Short mmCIF file of C-alpha atoms in Angstrom, two decimals:
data_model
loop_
_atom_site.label_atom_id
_atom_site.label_comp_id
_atom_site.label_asym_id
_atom_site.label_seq_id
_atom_site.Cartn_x
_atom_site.Cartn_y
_atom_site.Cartn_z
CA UNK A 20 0.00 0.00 0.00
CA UNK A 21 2.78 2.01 1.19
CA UNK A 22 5.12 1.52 -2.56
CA UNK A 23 1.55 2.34 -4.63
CA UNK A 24 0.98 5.88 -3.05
CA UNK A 25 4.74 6.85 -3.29
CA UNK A 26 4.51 5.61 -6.68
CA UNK A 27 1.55 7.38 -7.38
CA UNK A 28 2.55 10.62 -6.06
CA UNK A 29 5.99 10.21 -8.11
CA UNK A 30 4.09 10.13 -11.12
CA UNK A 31 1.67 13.04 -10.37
CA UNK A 32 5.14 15.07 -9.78
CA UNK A 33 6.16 13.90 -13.00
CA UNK A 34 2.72 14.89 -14.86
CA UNK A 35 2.38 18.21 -12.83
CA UNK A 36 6.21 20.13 -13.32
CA UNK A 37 5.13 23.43 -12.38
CA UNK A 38 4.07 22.07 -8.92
CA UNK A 39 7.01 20.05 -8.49
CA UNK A 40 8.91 21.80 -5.53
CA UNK A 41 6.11 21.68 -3.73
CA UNK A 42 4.78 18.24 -4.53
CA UNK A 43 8.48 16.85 -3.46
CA UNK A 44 8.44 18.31 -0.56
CA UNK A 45 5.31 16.70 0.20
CA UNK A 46 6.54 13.18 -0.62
CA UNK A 47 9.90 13.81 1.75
CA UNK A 48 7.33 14.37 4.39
CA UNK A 49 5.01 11.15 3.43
CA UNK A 50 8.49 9.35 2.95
CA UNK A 51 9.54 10.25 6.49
CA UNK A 52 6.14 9.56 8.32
CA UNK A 53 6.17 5.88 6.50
CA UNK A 54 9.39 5.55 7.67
CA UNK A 55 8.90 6.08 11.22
CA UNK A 56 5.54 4.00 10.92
CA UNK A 57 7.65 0.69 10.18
CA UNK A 58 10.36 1.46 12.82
CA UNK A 59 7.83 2.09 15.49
CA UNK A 60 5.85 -1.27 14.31
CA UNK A 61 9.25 -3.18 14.50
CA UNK A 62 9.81 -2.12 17.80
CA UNK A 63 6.39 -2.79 18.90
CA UNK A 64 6.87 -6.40 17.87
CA UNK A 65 9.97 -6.62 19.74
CA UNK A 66 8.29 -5.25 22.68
CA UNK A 67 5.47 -8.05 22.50
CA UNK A 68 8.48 -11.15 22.47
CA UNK A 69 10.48 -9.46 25.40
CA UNK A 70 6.67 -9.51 27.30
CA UNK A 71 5.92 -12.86 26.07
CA UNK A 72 8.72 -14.26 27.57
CA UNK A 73 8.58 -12.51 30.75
CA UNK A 74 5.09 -14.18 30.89
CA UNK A 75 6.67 -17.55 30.52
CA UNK A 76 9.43 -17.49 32.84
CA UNK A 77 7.83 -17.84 36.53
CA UNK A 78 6.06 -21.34 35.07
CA UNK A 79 9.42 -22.17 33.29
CA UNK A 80 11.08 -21.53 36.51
CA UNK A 81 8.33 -23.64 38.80
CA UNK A 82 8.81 -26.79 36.48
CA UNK A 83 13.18 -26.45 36.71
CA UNK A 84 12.94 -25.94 40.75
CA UNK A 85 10.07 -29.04 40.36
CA UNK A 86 12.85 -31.00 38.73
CA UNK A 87 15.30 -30.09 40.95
CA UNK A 88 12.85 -31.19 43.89
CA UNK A 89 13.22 -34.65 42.18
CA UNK A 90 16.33 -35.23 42.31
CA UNK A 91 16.87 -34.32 46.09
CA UNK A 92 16.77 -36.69 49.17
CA UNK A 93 15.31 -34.65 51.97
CA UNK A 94 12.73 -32.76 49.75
CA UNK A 95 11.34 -36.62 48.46
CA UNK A 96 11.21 -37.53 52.45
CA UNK A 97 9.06 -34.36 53.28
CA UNK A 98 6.74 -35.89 50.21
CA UNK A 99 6.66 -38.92 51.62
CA UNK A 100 5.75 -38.10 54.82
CA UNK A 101 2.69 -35.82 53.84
CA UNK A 102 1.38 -38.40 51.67
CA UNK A 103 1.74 -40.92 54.96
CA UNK A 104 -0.44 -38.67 57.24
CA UNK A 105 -2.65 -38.44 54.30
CA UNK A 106 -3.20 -42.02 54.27
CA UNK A 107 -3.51 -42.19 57.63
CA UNK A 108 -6.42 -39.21 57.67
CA UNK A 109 -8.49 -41.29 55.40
CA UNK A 110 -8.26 -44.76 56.72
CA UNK A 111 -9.23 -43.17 60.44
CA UNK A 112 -11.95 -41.55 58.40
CA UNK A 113 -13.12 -44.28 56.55
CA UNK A 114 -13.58 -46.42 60.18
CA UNK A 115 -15.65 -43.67 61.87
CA UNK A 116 -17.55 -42.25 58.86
CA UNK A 117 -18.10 -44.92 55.96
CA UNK A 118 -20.22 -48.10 56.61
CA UNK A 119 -20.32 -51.16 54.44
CA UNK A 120 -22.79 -50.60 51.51
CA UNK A 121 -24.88 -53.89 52.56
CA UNK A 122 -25.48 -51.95 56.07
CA UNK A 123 -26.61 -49.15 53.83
CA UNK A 124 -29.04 -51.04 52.52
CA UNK A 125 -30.39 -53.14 55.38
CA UNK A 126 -31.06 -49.13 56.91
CA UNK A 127 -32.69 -48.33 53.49
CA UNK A 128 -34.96 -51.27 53.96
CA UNK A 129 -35.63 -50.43 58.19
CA UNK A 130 -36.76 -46.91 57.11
CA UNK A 131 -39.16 -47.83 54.32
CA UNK A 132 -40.70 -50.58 56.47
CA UNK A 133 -40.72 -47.93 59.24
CA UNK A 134 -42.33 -45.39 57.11
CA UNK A 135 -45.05 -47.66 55.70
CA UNK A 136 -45.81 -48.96 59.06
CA UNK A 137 -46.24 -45.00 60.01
CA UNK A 138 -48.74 -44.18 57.20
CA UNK A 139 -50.84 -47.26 57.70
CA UNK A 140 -51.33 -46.16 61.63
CA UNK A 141 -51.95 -42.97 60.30
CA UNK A 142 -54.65 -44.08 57.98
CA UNK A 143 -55.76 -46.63 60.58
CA UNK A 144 -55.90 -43.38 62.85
CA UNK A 145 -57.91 -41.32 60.60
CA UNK A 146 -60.45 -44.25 60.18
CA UNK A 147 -60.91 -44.38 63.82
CA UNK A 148 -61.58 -40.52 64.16
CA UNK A 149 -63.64 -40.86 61.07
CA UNK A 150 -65.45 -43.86 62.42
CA UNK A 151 -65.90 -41.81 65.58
CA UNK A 152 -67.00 -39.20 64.30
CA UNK A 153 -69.42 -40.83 62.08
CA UNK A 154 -70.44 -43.06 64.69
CA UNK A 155 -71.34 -39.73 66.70
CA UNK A 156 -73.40 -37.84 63.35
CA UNK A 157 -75.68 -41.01 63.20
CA UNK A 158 -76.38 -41.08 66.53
CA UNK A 159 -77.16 -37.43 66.80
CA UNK A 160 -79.14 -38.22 63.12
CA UNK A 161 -81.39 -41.14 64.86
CA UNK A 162 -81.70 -38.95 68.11
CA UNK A 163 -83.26 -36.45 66.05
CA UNK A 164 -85.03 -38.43 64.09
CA UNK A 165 -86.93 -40.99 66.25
CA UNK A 166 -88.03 -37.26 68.20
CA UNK A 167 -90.20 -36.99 64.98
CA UNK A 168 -87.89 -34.02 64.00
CA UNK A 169 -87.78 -34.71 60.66
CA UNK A 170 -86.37 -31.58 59.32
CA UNK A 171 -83.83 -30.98 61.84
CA UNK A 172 -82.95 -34.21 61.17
CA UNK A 173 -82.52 -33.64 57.38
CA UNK A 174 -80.40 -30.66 57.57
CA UNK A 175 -77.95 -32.49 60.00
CA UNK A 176 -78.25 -35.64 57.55
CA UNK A 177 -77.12 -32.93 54.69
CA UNK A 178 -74.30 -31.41 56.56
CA UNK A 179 -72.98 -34.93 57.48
CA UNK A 180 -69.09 -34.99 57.43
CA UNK A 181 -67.91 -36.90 54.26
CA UNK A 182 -71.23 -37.66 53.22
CA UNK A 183 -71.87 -40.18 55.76
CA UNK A 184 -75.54 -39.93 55.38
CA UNK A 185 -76.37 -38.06 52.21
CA UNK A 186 -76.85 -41.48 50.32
CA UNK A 187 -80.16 -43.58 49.36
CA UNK A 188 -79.77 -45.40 52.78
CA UNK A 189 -80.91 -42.27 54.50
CA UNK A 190 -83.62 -40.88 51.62
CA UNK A 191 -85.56 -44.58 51.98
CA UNK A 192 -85.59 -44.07 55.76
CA UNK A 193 -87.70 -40.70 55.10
CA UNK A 194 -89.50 -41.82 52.62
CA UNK A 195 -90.90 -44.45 55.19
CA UNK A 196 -92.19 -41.81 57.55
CA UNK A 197 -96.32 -41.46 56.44
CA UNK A 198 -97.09 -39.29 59.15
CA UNK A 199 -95.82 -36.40 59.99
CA UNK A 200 -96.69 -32.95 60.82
CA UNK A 201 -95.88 -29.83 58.44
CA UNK A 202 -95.91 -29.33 54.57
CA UNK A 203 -93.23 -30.99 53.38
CA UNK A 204 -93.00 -34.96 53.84
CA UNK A 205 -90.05 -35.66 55.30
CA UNK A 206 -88.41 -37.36 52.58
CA UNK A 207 -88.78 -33.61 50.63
CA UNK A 208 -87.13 -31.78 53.50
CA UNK A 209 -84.28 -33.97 53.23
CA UNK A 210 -83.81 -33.64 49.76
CA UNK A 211 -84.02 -29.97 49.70
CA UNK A 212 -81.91 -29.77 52.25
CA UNK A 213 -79.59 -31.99 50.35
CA UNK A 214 -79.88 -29.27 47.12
CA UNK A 215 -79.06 -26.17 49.42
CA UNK A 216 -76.04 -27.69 50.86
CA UNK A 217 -74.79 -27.98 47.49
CA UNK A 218 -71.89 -25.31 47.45
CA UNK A 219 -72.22 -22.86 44.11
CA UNK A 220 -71.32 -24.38 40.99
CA UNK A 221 -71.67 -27.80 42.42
CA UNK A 222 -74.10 -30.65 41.29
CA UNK A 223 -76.12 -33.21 43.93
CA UNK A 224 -74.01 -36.37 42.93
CA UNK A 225 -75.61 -39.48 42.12
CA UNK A 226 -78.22 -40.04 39.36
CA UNK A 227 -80.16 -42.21 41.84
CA UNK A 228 -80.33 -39.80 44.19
CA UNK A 229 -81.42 -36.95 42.30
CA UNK A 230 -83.91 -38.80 40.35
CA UNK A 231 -85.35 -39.99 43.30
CA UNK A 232 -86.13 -36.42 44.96
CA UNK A 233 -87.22 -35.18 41.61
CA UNK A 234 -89.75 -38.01 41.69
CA UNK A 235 -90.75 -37.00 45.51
CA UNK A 236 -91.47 -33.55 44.55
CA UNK A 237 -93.60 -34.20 41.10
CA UNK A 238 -95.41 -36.76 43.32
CA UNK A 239 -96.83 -34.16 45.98
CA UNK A 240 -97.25 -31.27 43.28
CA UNK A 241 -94.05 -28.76 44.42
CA UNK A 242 -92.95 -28.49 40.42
CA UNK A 243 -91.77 -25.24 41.42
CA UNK A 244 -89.29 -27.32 43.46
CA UNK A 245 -88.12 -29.34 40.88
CA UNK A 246 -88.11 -25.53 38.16
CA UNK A 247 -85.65 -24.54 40.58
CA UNK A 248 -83.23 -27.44 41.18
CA UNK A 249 -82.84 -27.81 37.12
CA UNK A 250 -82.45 -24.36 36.21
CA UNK A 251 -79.98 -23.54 39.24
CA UNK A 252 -78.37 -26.89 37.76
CA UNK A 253 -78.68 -28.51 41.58
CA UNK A 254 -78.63 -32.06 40.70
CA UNK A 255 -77.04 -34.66 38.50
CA UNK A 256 -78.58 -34.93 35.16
CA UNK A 257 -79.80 -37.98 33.19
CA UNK A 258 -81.83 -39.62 30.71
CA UNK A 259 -84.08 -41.05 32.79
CA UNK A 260 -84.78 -37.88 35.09
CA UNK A 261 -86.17 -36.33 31.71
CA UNK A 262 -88.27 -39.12 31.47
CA UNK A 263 -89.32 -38.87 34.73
CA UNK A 264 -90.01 -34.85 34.23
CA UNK A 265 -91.74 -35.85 30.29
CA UNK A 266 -93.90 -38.90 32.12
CA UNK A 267 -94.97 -36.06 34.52
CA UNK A 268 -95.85 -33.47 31.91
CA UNK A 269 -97.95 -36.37 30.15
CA UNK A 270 -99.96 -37.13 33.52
CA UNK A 271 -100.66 -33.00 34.68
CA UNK A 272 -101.68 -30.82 31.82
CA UNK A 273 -101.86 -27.96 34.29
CA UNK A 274 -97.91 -28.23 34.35
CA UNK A 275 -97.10 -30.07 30.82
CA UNK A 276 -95.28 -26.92 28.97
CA UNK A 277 -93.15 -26.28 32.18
CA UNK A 278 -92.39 -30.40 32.41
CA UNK A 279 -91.40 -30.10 28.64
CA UNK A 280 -89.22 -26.91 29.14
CA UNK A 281 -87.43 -28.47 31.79
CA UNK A 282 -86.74 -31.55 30.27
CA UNK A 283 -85.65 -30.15 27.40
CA UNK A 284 -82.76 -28.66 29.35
CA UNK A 285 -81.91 -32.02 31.07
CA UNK A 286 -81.80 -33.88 27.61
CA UNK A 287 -79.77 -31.30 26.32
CA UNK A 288 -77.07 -31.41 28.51
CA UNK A 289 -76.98 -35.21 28.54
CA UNK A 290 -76.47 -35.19 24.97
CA UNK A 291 -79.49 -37.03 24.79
CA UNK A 292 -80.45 -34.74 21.32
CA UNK A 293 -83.15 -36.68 19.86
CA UNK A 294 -85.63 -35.94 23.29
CA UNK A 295 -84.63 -32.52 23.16
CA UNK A 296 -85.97 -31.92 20.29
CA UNK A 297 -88.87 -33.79 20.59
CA UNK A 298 -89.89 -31.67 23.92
CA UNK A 299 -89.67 -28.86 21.89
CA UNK A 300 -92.21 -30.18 19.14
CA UNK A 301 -94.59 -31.32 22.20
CA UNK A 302 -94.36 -27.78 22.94
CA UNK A 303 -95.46 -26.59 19.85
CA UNK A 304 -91.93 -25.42 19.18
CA UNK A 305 -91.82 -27.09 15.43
CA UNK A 306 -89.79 -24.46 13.92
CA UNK A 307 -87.30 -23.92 16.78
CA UNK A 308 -86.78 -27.61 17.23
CA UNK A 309 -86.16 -27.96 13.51
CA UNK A 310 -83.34 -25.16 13.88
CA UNK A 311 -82.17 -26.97 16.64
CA UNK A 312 -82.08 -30.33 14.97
CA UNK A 313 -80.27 -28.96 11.90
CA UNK A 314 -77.77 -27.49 13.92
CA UNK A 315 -76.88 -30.48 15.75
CA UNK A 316 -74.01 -32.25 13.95
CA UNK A 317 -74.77 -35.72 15.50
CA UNK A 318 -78.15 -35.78 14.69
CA UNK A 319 -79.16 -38.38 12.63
CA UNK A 320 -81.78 -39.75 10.07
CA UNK A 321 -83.14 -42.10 12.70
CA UNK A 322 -83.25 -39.58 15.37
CA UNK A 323 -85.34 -37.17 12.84
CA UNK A 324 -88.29 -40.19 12.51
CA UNK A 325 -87.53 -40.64 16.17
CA UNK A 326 -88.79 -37.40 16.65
CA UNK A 327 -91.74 -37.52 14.18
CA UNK A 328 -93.26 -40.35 15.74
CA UNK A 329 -93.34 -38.94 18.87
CA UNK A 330 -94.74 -35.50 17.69
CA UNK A 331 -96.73 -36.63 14.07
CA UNK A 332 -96.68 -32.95 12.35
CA UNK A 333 -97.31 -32.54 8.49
CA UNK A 334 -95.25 -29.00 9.27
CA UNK A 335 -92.35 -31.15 10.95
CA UNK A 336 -92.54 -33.10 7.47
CA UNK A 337 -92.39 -30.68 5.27
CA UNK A 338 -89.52 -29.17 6.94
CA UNK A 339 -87.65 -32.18 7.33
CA UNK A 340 -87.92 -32.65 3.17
CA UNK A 341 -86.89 -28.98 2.17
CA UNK A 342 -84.09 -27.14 1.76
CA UNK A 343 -82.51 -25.20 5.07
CA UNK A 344 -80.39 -22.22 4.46
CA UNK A 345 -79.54 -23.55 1.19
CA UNK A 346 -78.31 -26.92 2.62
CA UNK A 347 -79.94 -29.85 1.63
CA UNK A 348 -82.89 -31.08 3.05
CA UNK A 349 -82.61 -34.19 5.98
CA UNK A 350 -85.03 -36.42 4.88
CA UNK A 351 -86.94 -37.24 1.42
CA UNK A 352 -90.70 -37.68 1.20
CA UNK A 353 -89.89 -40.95 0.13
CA UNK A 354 -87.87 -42.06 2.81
CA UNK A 355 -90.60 -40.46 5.34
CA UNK A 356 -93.46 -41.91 3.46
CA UNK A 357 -91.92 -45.39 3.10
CA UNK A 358 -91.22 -45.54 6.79
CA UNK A 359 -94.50 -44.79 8.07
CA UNK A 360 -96.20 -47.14 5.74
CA UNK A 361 -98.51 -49.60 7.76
CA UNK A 362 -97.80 -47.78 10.89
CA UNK A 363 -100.62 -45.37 12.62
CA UNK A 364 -99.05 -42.44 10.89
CA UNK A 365 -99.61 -43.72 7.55
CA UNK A 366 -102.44 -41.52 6.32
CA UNK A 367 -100.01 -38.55 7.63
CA UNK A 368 -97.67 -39.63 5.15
CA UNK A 369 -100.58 -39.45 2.28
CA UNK A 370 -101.63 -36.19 3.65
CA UNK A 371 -98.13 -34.87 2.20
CA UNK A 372 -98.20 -36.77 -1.10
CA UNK A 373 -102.05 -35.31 -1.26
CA UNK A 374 -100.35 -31.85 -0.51
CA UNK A 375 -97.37 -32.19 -2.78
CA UNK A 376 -99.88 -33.52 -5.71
CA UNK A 377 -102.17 -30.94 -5.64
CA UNK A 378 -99.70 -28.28 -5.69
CA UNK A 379 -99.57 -28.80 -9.20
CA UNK A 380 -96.62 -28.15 -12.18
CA UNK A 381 -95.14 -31.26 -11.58
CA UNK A 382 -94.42 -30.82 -8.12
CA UNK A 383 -95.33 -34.78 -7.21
CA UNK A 384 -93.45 -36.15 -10.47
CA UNK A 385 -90.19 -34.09 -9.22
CA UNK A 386 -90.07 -34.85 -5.64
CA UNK A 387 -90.39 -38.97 -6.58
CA UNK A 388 -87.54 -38.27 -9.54
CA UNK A 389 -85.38 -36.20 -7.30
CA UNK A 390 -85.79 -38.55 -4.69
CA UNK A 391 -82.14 -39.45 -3.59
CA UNK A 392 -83.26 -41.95 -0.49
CA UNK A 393 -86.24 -43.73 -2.10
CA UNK A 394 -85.96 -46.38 -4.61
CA UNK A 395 -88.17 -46.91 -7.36
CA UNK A 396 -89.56 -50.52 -5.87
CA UNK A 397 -90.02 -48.24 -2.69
CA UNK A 398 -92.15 -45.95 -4.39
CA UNK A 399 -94.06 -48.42 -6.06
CA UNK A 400 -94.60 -50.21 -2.66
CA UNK A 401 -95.95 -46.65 -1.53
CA UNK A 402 -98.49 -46.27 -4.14
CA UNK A 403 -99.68 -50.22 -3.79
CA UNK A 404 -100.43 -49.36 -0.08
CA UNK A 405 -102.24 -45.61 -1.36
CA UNK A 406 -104.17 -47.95 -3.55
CA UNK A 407 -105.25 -50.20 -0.48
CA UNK A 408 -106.35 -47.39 1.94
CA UNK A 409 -108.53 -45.64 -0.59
CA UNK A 410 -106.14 -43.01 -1.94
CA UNK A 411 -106.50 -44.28 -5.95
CA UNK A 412 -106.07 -41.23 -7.67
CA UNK A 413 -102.82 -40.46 -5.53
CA UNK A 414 -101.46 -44.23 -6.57
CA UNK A 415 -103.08 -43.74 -9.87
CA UNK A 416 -100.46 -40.41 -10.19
CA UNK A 417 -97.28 -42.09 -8.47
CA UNK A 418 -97.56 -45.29 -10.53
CA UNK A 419 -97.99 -43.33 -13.83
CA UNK A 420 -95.14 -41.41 -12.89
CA UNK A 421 -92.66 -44.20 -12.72
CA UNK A 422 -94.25 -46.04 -15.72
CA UNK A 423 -92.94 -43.41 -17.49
CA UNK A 424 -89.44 -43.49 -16.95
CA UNK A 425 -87.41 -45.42 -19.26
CA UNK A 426 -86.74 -49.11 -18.14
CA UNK A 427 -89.70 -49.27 -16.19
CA UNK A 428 -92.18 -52.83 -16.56
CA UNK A 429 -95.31 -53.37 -14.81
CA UNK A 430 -96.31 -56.86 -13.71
CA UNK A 431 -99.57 -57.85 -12.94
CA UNK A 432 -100.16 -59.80 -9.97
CA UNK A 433 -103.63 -61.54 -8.27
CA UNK A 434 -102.93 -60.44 -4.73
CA UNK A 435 -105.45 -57.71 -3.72
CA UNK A 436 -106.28 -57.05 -7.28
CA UNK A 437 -103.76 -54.50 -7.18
CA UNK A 438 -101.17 -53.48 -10.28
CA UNK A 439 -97.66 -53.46 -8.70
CA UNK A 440 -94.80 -52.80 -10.96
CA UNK A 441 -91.01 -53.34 -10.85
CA UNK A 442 -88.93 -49.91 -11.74
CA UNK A 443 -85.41 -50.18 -13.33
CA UNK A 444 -83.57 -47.37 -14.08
CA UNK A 445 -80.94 -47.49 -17.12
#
């Protein structure tokens, strides 16, 4: 770098003569600085080997006098003689510190045994307490309860320390009490007592249990009771304590739309899909339930005729076989009409062909043609049984219908006098 710029600015003195005193004056001066650059870096380098090998010299000097250490008599006995009273230090340590590993392990084994045998009095311990305590509750509980006070009794029953009476055991024993003073049977107070000593956000537990209070309430007429243990989601929801709350409904007009509401919500949350929506139809709620089943993703094709059994609707029908939100519909009028054929919801299922014929422009031919989930022999089983129950001009209409599709042969046959035709298509 340093030749290139002296060479450069020769050759700019050499281009530029009428500057050239001054220009060489300049280069002595760059000439001298370079040269006092390298002398200055030389003796920087020699600086750095003088320090390197001061650096070096006390470790140099430790190994020689280590050497020299070596190679002398009364510096090897002073070694020896340290390393002596080492040996000495551990082997006194190793007799009153160290143990032989097999005692180590006989100890391990003594303080697991020793521990186990402390956790099972422990537990043994807490039984007896327990058992005492217990033992004290259902004495108090009996005290109370052979006094005739029932609802003292109850709440103490509910409070009971680990549960110790809020079980079947003690709901049977009130339930066999027939007289009694008060409102309430007894058998009531101690299930409401049992619901209030639920803590917030808590549920009763056990199904059996809270299906038999429900049951003690409809019985003696407090559905107001039973409104406010399922809404305040007090107890332990099942199938069978919608049934229970349906059954009711059935029995009690007076309280049938509240019996439906509520066990609407206790299907619901069981998952139980196909009764939830059917309380809603028995509620007059066709549209809602439809919305409802739609929604549900795990509702299927028998849990629709499930529902339309228990709640025979030609509404429910017709939305079951149209279009929802653009999405196709869940059932075919085939499939519904097929199903229901030779049941006690057969003429419902003619009411809709009846409904769909007369609405005219094709409307009957297109529904059987379009029809995805109905065969042709299933159609032509439909309009055999029309024939039978008096609907002729509705059979009449289906059967011509199919006749004319290509591929399509009609066999005559003796039995009931009735045309019946086998349907191919090509």
């Amino acid at each position: 770098m340093y030749v290139f710029l002296q060479n450069l600015i020769s050759k700019v003195i050499d281009y530029a003569t009428a500057y050239e005193p001054i220009l060489t004056a300049i280069k002595k001066e760059y000439d001298e600085f370079i040269a006092a650059v390298k002398t200055n870096d030389r003796k920087a380098k020699l600086a750095r080997g003088k320090l390197k090998a001061l650096v070096t010299q006390p470790t140099s000097l430790m190994y020689c006098l280590k050497f020299e250490e070596s190679l002398n008599p009364e510096a090897l006995d002073e070694h020896l003689k340290f390393f002596k009273q080492k040996r000495a230090d551990l082997l006194s340590k190793k007799k009153s510190q160290y143990v032989p590993a097999q005692v180590k392990r006989e100890l391990v084994i003594k303080m697991k045994s020793t521990l186990n045998q402390r956790d099972e009095l422990g537990l043994e311990n807490n039984k007896l307490q327990l058992r005492w305590c217990c033992g004290f509750v259902i004495h108090r509980f009996s005290d109370l309860f052979e006094a005739g006070e029932y609802e003292a009794a109850a709440y103490h029953a509910a409070k009971s320390p680990h549960g110790v009476l809020r079980n079947m055991e003690t709901m049977e024993r009130f339930k066999s009490v027939t007289m009694y003073e008060g409102e309430l049977p007894p058998a009531l107070l101690f299930f409401q007592a049992l619901t209030i000593s639920v803590q917030p956000g808590k549920r009763l537990p056990g199904e059996v249990l809270s299906l038999e209070g429900v049951r003690c309430a409809l019985q003696h007429g407090y559905i107001q009771l039973v409104t406010f243990w399922v809404t305040q989601h007090r107890l332990t929801y099942s199938e069978e304590l919608g049934d229970v709350i349906c059954s009711h409904g059935a029995e009690d007009p007076r309280v049938a739309d509240t019996c439906l509401a509520l066990a609407h919500i206790v299907y619901t949350a069981c998952g139980v899909l196909r009764k939830a929506a059917l309380s809603m139809c028995r509620r007059g709620l066709i549209s809602g339930a439809f919305e409802f089943i739609y929604k549900s993703r795990d509702f299927t094709v028998e849990d629709c005729m499930f529902v339309l059994r228990g709640c025979p609707s030609l509404d429910l029908m017709q939305d079951f076989t149209q279009l929802y939100e653009g999405k196709p519909a869940l059932l075919s009028v085939g499939f519904i009409c097929h199903s229901l054929l030779k049941s006690d919801l057969e003429d419902l299922a003619f009411q809709l062909l009846e409904k769909i014929y007369a609405g005219g422009q094709g409307a009957l031919e297109k529904t059987i043609l379009n029809d995805v989930m109905c065969s042709a022999e299933s159609w032509s089983e439909i309009a055999t049984r029309c024939e039978q129950r008096g609907w002729h001009q509705l059979a009449q209409k289906i059967i011509s219908i199919l006749l004319s599709q290509p591929g399509a042969v009609c066999l005559s046959q003796e039995q009931d006098s009735v045309e019946l035709m086998e349907h191919v298509f090509m």
